């Protein structure tokens, strides 16, 4: 029989303290376990041993056990990680290893969460649109174009970037208007693709995927097991393209003269209820610069400052007359074509209650 060694990481027969969340959608609690840990094992190995010994009803999702399927996503000591890629040797000998489910998504049972939100967002993302006059077998790309977007194809859809993103992690109400880092890199990949014929990827990302919500904290990049530079190589370039389109003075003038921007005001977006897009001339409303919503209430809210509880204005069609022409007031309007997210004529510093993030003094009364 093998000799029993002292309980330290990497020695056969060593016991380690685990604290695992047990429960379902109705509630649960952290349960303590003493589990044997052997040399070279990962957290998922220990969970499997725990299932075989003390907790046969412990629910845990996994598949390949090789860091390529993304199934065993969980939070280990508070950080989103893959259970099969987190070695026990990275923890101290006397450190308690706490394992909890992904916090951003609804609990199904124990360590298993409902990640269907991500698949809904995937279905909403416009697919690759190849050129109509080129047969699939005749697609040709330069190697440099392949390399630009190949990085984003490494995504294993573990959704660690999605669960760590504070835009939806801390604000459930943002989920309907925010696609998350996973689908920002998808939008960037297709926007960089030389054979993709859709020219509105960046506009769609801004108008429908909530690109403007991201404030590039790079937490998504930090947790990516495939080491994709999500922020630097995808989100920031997409933001730069959107800003170039919206704030460049020459583009602004061209938008004023011709059709007031690309697709965000027309075919990309639809009304919140799925109906057709209508111009403000049909409604008789004012031309709002609070995101192009044509909603006086949204305009007033935008002037007061943007906060998380305000419904995101939906861009609509440009205000044209019955003949499809822009009114003269559009060319002489005294504001920029694209508004500041804080509203016009705002003074700095901005009051904490008007900020878009959890300010340390958010709840203080002034």
XYZ file of C-alpha atoms in Angstrom, residues 149-334:
186
model
C -9.608 37.939 -37.596
C -8.178 34.485 -36.861
C -7.557 35.426 -33.232
C -11.276 35.858 -32.629
C -12.018 32.420 -34.084
C -10.196 30.840 -31.138
C -13.159 31.597 -28.870
C -14.419 28.429 -27.144
C -17.605 30.129 -25.885
C -16.903 29.520 -22.228
C -18.703 32.841 -21.605
C -16.237 33.856 -18.899
C -15.931 37.243 -20.596
C -19.707 37.566 -20.531
C -20.063 36.725 -16.857
C -17.263 39.047 -15.725
C -18.527 42.042 -17.705
C -19.958 44.405 -15.099
C -22.395 45.946 -17.602
C -24.605 42.865 -17.313
C -23.108 41.310 -14.165
C -24.210 44.205 -11.970
C -27.133 45.494 -14.033
C -29.699 42.899 -15.026
C -31.724 45.554 -16.848
C -28.956 45.975 -19.439
C -29.183 42.445 -20.806
C -31.788 43.229 -23.459
C -29.637 46.010 -24.943
C -26.121 44.603 -24.486
C -24.601 41.686 -26.411
C -21.360 41.490 -24.419
C -17.669 40.938 -25.258
C -18.231 37.564 -26.906
C -20.345 39.109 -29.652
C -18.302 42.274 -29.938
C -15.409 40.131 -31.155
C -17.800 38.421 -33.551
C -18.849 41.812 -34.916
C -15.194 42.883 -35.169
C -14.242 39.646 -36.913
C -16.922 40.115 -39.569
C -16.175 43.832 -39.915
C -12.544 42.931 -40.695
C -13.516 40.164 -43.126
C -12.764 41.289 -46.718
C -15.484 39.048 -48.171
C -18.288 40.183 -45.880
C -20.626 42.415 -47.869
C -22.478 43.986 -44.941
C -21.174 47.500 -44.436
C -23.015 48.218 -41.213
C -21.236 46.002 -38.685
C -19.942 48.850 -36.545
C -23.210 50.749 -36.774
C -25.109 47.633 -35.753
C -22.714 47.070 -32.837
C -23.381 50.608 -31.636
C -27.132 50.709 -32.230
C -28.226 47.162 -31.362
C -25.434 45.431 -29.449
C -24.763 48.185 -26.924
C -21.126 48.851 -27.810
C -21.373 52.260 -26.176
C -22.028 50.682 -22.770
C -18.544 49.144 -22.673
C -16.027 51.318 -20.833
C -13.035 49.085 -21.681
C -12.028 47.923 -18.206
C -10.350 44.902 -19.883
C -11.759 42.440 -17.343
C -12.991 40.297 -20.249
C -9.459 40.054 -21.631
C -8.079 39.087 -18.213
C -10.305 36.019 -17.830
C -10.138 34.717 -21.427
C -8.597 31.205 -21.352
C -7.621 31.512 -25.036
C -5.767 34.786 -24.342
C -7.763 36.689 -26.949
C -7.076 40.411 -26.657
C -10.776 41.196 -26.657
C -10.480 44.823 -25.636
C -7.377 45.937 -27.515
C -7.940 44.075 -30.786
C -11.731 44.063 -31.089
C -13.690 46.449 -28.873
C -11.416 49.490 -29.043
C -11.032 49.308 -32.868
C -14.807 48.996 -33.218
C -15.320 51.990 -30.940
C -12.802 53.984 -32.971
C -14.653 53.215 -36.188
C -17.962 54.249 -34.640
C -16.477 57.514 -33.368
C -14.929 58.186 -36.767
C -18.325 57.738 -38.374
C -20.243 59.802 -35.830
C -17.889 62.639 -34.924
C -15.636 63.268 -37.920
C -16.638 66.769 -39.152
C -16.467 65.830 -42.836
C -18.586 62.737 -42.278
C -20.980 64.848 -40.217
C -21.368 67.354 -43.043
C -21.885 64.572 -45.563
C -24.543 63.054 -43.332
C -26.319 66.372 -43.105
C -26.301 66.917 -46.859
C -27.181 63.387 -47.905
C -28.933 60.939 -45.624
C -27.783 61.677 -42.081
C -25.546 58.717 -41.449
C -25.494 55.106 -42.377
C -27.758 52.332 -41.235
C -28.236 53.154 -37.494
C -31.117 55.485 -38.301
C -32.716 53.249 -40.934
C -32.534 49.571 -41.773
C -30.348 48.309 -38.925
C -32.745 49.090 -36.143
C -36.390 48.555 -35.554
C -38.862 49.836 -33.047
C -38.781 48.311 -29.533
C -41.911 46.369 -30.363
C -40.594 44.876 -33.558
C -42.557 47.168 -35.853
C -41.352 49.094 -38.873
C -39.206 52.163 -38.545
C -40.975 55.476 -39.056
C -39.667 58.974 -39.523
C -40.406 61.806 -37.157
C -42.376 63.587 -39.883
C -44.974 60.841 -39.624
C -45.294 61.288 -35.861
C -44.997 65.041 -35.796
C -42.472 64.784 -32.963
C -39.382 66.849 -32.318
C -36.013 65.832 -33.674
C -34.332 64.520 -30.531
C -30.575 64.380 -30.281
C -30.724 61.989 -27.314
C -29.676 59.058 -29.458
C -32.108 59.924 -32.262
C -35.099 58.647 -30.322
C -37.505 61.430 -31.358
C -38.885 61.151 -27.829
C -39.211 64.420 -25.845
C -39.031 62.529 -22.546
C -35.834 60.764 -23.586
C -34.447 64.120 -24.687
C -35.164 65.632 -21.269
C -33.575 62.654 -19.535
C -30.501 62.910 -21.734
C -30.085 66.578 -20.820
C -30.093 65.624 -17.142
C -27.468 62.916 -17.625
C -27.485 59.246 -18.549
C -27.968 56.628 -15.858
C -28.485 52.887 -15.780
C -32.216 53.127 -15.160
C -33.022 55.044 -18.321
C -34.371 53.083 -21.257
C -31.826 53.185 -24.085
C -33.226 55.347 -26.927
C -33.629 53.496 -30.180
C -32.265 55.271 -33.289
C -34.899 55.810 -35.924
C -35.193 57.141 -39.440
C -33.984 60.672 -40.306
C -36.584 63.443 -40.140
C -37.590 63.978 -43.746
C -40.616 65.622 -45.275
C -43.252 64.030 -47.497
C -40.919 64.293 -50.503
C -38.106 62.487 -48.722
C -36.010 65.662 -48.360
C -34.210 66.861 -45.259
C -35.679 70.124 -43.889
C -33.497 73.200 -43.866
C -33.432 73.150 -40.073
C -31.344 69.990 -40.250
C -28.546 71.891 -41.952
C -28.737 74.844 -39.574
C -29.233 72.954 -36.298
C -26.934 74.315 -33.604
